[in-house]
PDB file of C-alpha atoms in Angstrom:
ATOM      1  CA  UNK O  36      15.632  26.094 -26.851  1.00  0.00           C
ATOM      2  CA  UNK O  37      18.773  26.967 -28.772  1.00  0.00           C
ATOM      3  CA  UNK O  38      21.698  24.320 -28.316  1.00  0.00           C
ATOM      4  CA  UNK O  39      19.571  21.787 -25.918  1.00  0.00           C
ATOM      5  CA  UNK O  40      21.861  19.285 -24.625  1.00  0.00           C
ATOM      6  CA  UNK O  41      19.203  15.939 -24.782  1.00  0.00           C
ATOM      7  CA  UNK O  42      19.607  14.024 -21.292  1.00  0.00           C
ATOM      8  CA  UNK O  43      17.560  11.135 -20.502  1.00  0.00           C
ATOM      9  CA  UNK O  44      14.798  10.594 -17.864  1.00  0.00           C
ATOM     10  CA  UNK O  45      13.639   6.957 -16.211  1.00  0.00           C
ATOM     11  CA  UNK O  46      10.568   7.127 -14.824  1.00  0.00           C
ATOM     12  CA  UNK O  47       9.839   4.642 -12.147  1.00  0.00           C
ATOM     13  CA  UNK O  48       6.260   4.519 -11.366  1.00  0.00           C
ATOM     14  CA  UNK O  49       5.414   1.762  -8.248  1.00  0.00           C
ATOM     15  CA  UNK O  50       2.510   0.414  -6.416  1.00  0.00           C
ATOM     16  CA  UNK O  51       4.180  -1.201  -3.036  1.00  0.00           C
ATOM     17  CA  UNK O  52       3.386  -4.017  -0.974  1.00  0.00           C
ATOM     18  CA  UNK O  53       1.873  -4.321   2.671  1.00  0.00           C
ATOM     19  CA  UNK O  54       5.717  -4.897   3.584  1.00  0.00           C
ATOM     20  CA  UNK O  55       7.065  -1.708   4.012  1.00  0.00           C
ATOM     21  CA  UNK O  56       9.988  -2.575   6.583  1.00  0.00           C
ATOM     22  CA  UNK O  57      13.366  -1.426   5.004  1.00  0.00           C
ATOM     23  CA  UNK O  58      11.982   0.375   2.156  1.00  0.00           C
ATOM     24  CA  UNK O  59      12.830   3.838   3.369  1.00  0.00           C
ATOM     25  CA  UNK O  60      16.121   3.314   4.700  1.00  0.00           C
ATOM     26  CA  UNK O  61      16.897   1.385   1.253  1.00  0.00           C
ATOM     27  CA  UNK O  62      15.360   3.835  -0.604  1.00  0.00           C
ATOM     28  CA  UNK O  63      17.234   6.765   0.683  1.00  0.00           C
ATOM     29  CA  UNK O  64      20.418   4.793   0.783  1.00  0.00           C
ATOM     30  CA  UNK O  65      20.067   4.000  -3.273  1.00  0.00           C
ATOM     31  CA  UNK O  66      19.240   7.753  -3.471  1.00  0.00           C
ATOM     32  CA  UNK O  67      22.937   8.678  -2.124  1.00  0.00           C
ATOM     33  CA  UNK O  68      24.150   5.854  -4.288  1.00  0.00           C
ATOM     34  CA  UNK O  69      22.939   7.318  -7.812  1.00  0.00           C
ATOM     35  CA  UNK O  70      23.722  10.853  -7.195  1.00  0.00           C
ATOM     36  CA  UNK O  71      27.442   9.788  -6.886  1.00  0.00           C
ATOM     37  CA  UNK O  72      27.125   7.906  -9.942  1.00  0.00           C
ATOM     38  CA  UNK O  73      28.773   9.045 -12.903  1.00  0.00           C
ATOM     39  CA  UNK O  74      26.076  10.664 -14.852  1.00  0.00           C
ATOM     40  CA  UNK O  75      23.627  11.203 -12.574  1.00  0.00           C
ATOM     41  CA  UNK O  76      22.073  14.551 -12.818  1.00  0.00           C
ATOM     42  CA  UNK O  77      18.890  14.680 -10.525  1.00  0.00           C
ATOM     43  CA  UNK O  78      16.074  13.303  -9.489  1.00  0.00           C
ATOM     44  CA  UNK O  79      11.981  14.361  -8.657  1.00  0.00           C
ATOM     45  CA  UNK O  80       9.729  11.685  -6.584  1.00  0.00           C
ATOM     46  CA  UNK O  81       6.306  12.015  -5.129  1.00  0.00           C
ATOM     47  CA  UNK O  82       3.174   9.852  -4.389  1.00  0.00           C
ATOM     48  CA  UNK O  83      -0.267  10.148  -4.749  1.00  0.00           C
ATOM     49  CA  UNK O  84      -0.709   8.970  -1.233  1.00  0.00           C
ATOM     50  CA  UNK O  85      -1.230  11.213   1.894  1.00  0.00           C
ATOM     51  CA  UNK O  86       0.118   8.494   4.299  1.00  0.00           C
ATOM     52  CA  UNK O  87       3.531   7.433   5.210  1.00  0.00           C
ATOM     53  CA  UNK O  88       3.621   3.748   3.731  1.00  0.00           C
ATOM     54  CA  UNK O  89       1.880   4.228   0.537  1.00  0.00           C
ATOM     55  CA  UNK O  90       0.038   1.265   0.501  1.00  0.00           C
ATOM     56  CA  UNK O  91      -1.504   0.642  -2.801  1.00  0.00           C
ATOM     57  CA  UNK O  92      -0.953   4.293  -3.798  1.00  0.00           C
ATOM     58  CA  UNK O  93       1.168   5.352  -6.761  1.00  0.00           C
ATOM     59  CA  UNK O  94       4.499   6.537  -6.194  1.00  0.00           C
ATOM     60  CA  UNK O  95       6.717   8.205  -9.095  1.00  0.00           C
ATOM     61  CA  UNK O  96      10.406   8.642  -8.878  1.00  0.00           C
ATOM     62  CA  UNK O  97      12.077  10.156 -11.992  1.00  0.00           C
ATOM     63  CA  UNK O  98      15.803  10.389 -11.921  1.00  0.00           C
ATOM     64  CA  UNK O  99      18.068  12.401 -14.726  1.00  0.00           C
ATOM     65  CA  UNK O 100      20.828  11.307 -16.430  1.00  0.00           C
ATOM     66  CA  UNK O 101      23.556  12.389 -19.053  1.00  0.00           C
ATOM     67  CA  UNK O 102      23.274   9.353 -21.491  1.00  0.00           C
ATOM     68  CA  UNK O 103      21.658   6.074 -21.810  1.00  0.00           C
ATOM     69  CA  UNK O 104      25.243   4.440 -20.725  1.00  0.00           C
ATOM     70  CA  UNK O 105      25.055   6.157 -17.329  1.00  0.00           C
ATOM     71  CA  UNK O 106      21.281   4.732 -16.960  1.00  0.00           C
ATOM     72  CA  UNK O 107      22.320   0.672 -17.818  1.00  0.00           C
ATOM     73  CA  UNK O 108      26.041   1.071 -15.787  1.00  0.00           C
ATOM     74  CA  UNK O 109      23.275   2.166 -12.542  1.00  0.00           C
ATOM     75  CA  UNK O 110      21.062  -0.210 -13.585  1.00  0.00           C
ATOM     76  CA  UNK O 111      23.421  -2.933 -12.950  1.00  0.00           C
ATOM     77  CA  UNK O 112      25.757  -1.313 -10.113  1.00  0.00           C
ATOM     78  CA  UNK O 113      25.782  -4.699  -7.277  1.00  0.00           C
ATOM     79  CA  UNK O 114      24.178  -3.183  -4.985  1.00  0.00           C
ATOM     80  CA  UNK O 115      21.486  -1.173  -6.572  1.00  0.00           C
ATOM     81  CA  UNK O 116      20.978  -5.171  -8.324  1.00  0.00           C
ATOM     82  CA  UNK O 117      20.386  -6.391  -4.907  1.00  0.00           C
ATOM     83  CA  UNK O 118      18.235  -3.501  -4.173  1.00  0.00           C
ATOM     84  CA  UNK O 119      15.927  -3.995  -7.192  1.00  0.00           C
ATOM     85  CA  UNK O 120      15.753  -7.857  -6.633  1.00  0.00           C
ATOM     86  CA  UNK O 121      14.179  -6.810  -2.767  1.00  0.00           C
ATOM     87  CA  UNK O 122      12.240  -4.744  -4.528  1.00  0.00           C
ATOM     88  CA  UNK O 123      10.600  -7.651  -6.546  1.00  0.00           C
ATOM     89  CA  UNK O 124      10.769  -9.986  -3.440  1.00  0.00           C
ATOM     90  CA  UNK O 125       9.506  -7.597  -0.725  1.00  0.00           C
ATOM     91  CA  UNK O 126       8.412  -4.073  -1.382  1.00  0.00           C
ATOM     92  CA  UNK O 127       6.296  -3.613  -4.818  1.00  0.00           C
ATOM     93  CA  UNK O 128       3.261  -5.368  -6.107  1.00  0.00           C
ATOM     94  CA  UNK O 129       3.797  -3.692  -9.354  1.00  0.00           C
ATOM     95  CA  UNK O 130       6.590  -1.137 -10.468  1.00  0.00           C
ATOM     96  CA  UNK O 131       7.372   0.021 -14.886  1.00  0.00           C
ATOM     97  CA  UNK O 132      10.133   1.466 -16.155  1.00  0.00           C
ATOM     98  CA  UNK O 133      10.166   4.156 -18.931  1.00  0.00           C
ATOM     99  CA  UNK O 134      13.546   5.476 -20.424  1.00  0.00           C
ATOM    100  CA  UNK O 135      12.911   8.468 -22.251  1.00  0.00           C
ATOM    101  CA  UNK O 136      14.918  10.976 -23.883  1.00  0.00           C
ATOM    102  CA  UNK O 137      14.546  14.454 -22.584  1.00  0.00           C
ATOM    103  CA  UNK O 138      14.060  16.451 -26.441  1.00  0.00           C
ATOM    104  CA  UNK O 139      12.906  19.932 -24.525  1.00  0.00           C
ATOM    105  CA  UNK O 140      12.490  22.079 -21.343  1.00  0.00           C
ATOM    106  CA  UNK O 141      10.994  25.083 -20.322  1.00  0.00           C
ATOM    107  CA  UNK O 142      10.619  26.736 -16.871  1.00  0.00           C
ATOM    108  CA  UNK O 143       8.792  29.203 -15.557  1.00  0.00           C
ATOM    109  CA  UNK O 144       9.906  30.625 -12.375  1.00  0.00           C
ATOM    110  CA  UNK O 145       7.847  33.961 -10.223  1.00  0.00           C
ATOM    111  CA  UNK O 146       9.219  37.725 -10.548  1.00  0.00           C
TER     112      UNK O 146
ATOM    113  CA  UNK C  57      11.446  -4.781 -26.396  1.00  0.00           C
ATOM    114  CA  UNK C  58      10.583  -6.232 -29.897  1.00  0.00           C
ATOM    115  CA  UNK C  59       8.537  -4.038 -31.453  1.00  0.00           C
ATOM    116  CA  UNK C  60       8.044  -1.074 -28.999  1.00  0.00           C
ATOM    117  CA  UNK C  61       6.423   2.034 -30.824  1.00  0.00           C
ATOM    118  CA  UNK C  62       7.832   5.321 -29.360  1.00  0.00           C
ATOM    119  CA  UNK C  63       5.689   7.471 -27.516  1.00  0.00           C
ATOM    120  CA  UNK C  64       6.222  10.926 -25.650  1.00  0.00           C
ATOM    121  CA  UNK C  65       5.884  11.675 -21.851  1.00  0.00           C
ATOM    122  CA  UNK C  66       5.514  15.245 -20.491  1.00  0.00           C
ATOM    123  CA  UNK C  67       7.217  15.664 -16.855  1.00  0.00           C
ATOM    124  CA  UNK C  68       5.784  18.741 -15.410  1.00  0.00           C
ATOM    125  CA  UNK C  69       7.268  19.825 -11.654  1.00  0.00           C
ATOM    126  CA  UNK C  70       6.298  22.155  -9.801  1.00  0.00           C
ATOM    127  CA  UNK C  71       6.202  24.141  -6.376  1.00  0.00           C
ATOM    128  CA  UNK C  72       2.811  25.737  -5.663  1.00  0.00           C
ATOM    129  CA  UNK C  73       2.302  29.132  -4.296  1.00  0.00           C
ATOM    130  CA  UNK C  74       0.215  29.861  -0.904  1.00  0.00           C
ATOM    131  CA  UNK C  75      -2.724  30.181  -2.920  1.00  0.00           C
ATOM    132  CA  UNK C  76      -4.758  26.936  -3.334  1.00  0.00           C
ATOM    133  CA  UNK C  77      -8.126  28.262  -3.845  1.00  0.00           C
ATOM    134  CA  UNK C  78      -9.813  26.880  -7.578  1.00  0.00           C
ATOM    135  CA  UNK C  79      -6.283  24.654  -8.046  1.00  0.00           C
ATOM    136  CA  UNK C  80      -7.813  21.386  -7.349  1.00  0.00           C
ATOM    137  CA  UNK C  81     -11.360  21.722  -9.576  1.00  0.00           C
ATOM    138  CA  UNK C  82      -9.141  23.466 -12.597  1.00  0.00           C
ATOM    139  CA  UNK C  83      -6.634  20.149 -11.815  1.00  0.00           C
ATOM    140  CA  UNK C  84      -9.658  17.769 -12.295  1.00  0.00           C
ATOM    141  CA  UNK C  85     -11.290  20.167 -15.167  1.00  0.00           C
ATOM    142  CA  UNK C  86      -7.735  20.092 -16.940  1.00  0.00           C
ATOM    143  CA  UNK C  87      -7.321  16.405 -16.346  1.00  0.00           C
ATOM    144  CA  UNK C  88     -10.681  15.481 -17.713  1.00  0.00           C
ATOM    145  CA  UNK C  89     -10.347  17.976 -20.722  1.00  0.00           C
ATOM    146  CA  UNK C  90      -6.928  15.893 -21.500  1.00  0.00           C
ATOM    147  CA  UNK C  91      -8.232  12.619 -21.427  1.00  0.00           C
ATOM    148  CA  UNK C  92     -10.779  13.745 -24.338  1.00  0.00           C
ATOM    149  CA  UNK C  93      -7.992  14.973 -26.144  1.00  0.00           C
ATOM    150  CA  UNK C  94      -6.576  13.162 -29.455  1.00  0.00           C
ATOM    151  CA  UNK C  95      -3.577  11.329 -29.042  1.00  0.00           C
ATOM    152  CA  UNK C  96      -3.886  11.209 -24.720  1.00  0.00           C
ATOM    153  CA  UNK C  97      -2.560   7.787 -23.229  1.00  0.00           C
ATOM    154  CA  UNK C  98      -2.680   7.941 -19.811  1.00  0.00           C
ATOM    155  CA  UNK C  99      -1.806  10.254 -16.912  1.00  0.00           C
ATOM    156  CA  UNK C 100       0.809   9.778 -13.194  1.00  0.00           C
ATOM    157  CA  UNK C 101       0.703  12.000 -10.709  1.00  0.00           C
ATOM    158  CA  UNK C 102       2.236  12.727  -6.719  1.00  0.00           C
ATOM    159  CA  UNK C 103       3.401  15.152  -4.488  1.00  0.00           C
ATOM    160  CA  UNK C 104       6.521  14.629  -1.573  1.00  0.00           C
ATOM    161  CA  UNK C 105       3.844  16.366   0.124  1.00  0.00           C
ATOM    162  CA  UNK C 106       1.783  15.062   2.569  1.00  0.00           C
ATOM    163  CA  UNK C 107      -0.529  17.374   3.049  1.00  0.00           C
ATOM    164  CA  UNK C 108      -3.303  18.502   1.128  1.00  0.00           C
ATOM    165  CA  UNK C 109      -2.176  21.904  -0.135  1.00  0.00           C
ATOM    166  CA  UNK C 110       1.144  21.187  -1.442  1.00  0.00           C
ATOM    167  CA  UNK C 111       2.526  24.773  -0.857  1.00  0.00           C
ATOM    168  CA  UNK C 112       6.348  24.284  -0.796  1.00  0.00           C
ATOM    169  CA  UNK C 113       6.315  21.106  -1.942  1.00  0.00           C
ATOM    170  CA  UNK C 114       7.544  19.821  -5.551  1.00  0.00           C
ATOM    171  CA  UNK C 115       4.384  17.980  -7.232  1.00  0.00           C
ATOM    172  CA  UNK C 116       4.976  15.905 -10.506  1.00  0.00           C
ATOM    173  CA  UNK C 117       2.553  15.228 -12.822  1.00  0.00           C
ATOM    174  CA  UNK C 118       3.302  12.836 -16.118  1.00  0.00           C
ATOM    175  CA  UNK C 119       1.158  12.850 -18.820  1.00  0.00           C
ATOM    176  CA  UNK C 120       1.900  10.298 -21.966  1.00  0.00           C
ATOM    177  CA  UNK C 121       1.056  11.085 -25.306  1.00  0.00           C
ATOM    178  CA  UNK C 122       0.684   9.465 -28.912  1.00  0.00           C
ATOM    179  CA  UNK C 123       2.748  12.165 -30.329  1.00  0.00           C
ATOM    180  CA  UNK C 124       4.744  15.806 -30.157  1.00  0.00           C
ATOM    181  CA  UNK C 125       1.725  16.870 -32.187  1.00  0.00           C
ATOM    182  CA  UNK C 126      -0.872  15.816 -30.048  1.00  0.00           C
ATOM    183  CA  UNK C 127       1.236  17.418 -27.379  1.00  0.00           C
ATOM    184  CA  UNK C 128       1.884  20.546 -28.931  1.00  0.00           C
ATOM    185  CA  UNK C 129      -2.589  20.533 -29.664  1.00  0.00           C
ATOM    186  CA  UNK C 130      -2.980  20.123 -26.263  1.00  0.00           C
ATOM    187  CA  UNK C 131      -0.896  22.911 -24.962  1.00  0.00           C
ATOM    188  CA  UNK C 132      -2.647  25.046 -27.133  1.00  0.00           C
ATOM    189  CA  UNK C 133      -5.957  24.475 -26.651  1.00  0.00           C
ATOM    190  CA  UNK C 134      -8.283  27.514 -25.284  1.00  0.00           C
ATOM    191  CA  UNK C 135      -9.391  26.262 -22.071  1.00  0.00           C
ATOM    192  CA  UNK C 136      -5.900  24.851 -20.961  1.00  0.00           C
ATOM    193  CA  UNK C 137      -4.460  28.320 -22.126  1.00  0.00           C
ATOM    194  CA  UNK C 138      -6.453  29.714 -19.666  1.00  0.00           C
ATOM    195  CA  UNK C 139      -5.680  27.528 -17.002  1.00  0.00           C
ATOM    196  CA  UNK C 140      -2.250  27.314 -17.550  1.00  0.00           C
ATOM    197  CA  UNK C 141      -2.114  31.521 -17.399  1.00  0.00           C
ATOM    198  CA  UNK C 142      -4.260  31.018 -14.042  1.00  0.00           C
ATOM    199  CA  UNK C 143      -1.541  28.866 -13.207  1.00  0.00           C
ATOM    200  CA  UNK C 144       1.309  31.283 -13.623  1.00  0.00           C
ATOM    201  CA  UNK C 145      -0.834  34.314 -11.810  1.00  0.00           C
ATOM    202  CA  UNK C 146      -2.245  32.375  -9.199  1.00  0.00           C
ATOM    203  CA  UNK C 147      -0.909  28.388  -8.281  1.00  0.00           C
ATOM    204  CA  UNK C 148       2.848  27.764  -9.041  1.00  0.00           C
ATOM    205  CA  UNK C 149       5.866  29.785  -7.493  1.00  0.00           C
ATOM    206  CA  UNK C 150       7.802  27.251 -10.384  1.00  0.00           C
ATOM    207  CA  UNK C 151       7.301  25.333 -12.454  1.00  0.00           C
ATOM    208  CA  UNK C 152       9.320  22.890 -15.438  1.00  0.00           C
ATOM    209  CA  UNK C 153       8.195  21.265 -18.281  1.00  0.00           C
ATOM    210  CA  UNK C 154       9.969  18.516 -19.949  1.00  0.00           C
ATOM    211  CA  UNK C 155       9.074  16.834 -23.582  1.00  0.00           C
ATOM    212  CA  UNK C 156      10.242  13.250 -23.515  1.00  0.00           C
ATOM    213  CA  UNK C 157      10.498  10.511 -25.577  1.00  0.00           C
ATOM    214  CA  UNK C 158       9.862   7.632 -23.984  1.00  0.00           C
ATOM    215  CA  UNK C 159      12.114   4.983 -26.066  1.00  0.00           C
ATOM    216  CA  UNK C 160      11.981   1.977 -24.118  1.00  0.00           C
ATOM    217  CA  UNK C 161      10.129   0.323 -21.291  1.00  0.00           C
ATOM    218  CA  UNK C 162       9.572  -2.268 -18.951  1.00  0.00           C
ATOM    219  CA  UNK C 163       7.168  -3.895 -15.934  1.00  0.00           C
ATOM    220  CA  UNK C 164       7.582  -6.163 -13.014  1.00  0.00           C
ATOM    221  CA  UNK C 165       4.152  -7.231 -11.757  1.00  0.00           C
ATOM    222  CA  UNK C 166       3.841  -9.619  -8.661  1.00  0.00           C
ATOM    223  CA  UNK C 167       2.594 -13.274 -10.178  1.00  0.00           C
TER     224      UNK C 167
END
């Protein structure tokens, strides 16, 4: 725990819509985007859904980041912008946002 | 934004081993146990997995919490002690635990 750089974490918890045309394509395209942004450090996703469109179901993306700067230049890159307003217009019924500041970490990893 | 009271979030990810066996009752035991606990606020959770076992895949559970103290209670509790030893013995090849805290947020819900 000694000399833990802080980073910071958005978590990005979704329910989608019955439109699901485009979402994958734009999804892994904005994926390539923000791991070439400056700052970007990772990023964990998963649903709680067994199918392919996730419906209804609870998705979670969490991406990593160096500083809150990084997070609010990405947030307002053009076309991640456009992305998010699709998002509104098309893809999600409901989606929240939590920025957090990562304080600790600890792994554990099999001999 | 006015007003927002801090609160923590604890991203744990993880790849699960080829044994499954017991890891879905201890997952519903521990998640039940933690909703009892002082200072819970909610739980996420989802797998890029879309199969039932999970083995290979990264799962990512999110659990929010009133405090680093209610955190810290939880995590030491007897029963989740146990389960989280079962864990390392038995479920998880790896897994990572982040303490965040969660400093702002934001929701877009479909009128």
């Amino acid at each position: 725990m000694n000399n833990f750089k802080p980073y910071y974490a958005v978590i990005f918890t979704s329910t989608q819509s019955e439109v699901t045309e485009g979402y994958s394509e734009m999804a892994e395209t904005m994926e390539n985007l923000a791991k070439q942004h400056e700052g970007y450090l990772g990023i964990d996703s998963g649903s709680n859904d067994t199918s392919t469109t996730r419906s209804g179901a609870v998705g979670i993306t969490v991406s990593y980041w160096e500083s809150i700067e990084a997070i609010k230049s990405w947030k307002a890159n053009t076309e991640h912008l456009l992305a998010q307003q699709k998002g509104r217009e098309q893809w999600y019924n409901w989606y929240n946002v939590r920025i957090c500041k990562v304080e600790r970490e600890y792994e554990f990893k099999l001999d």
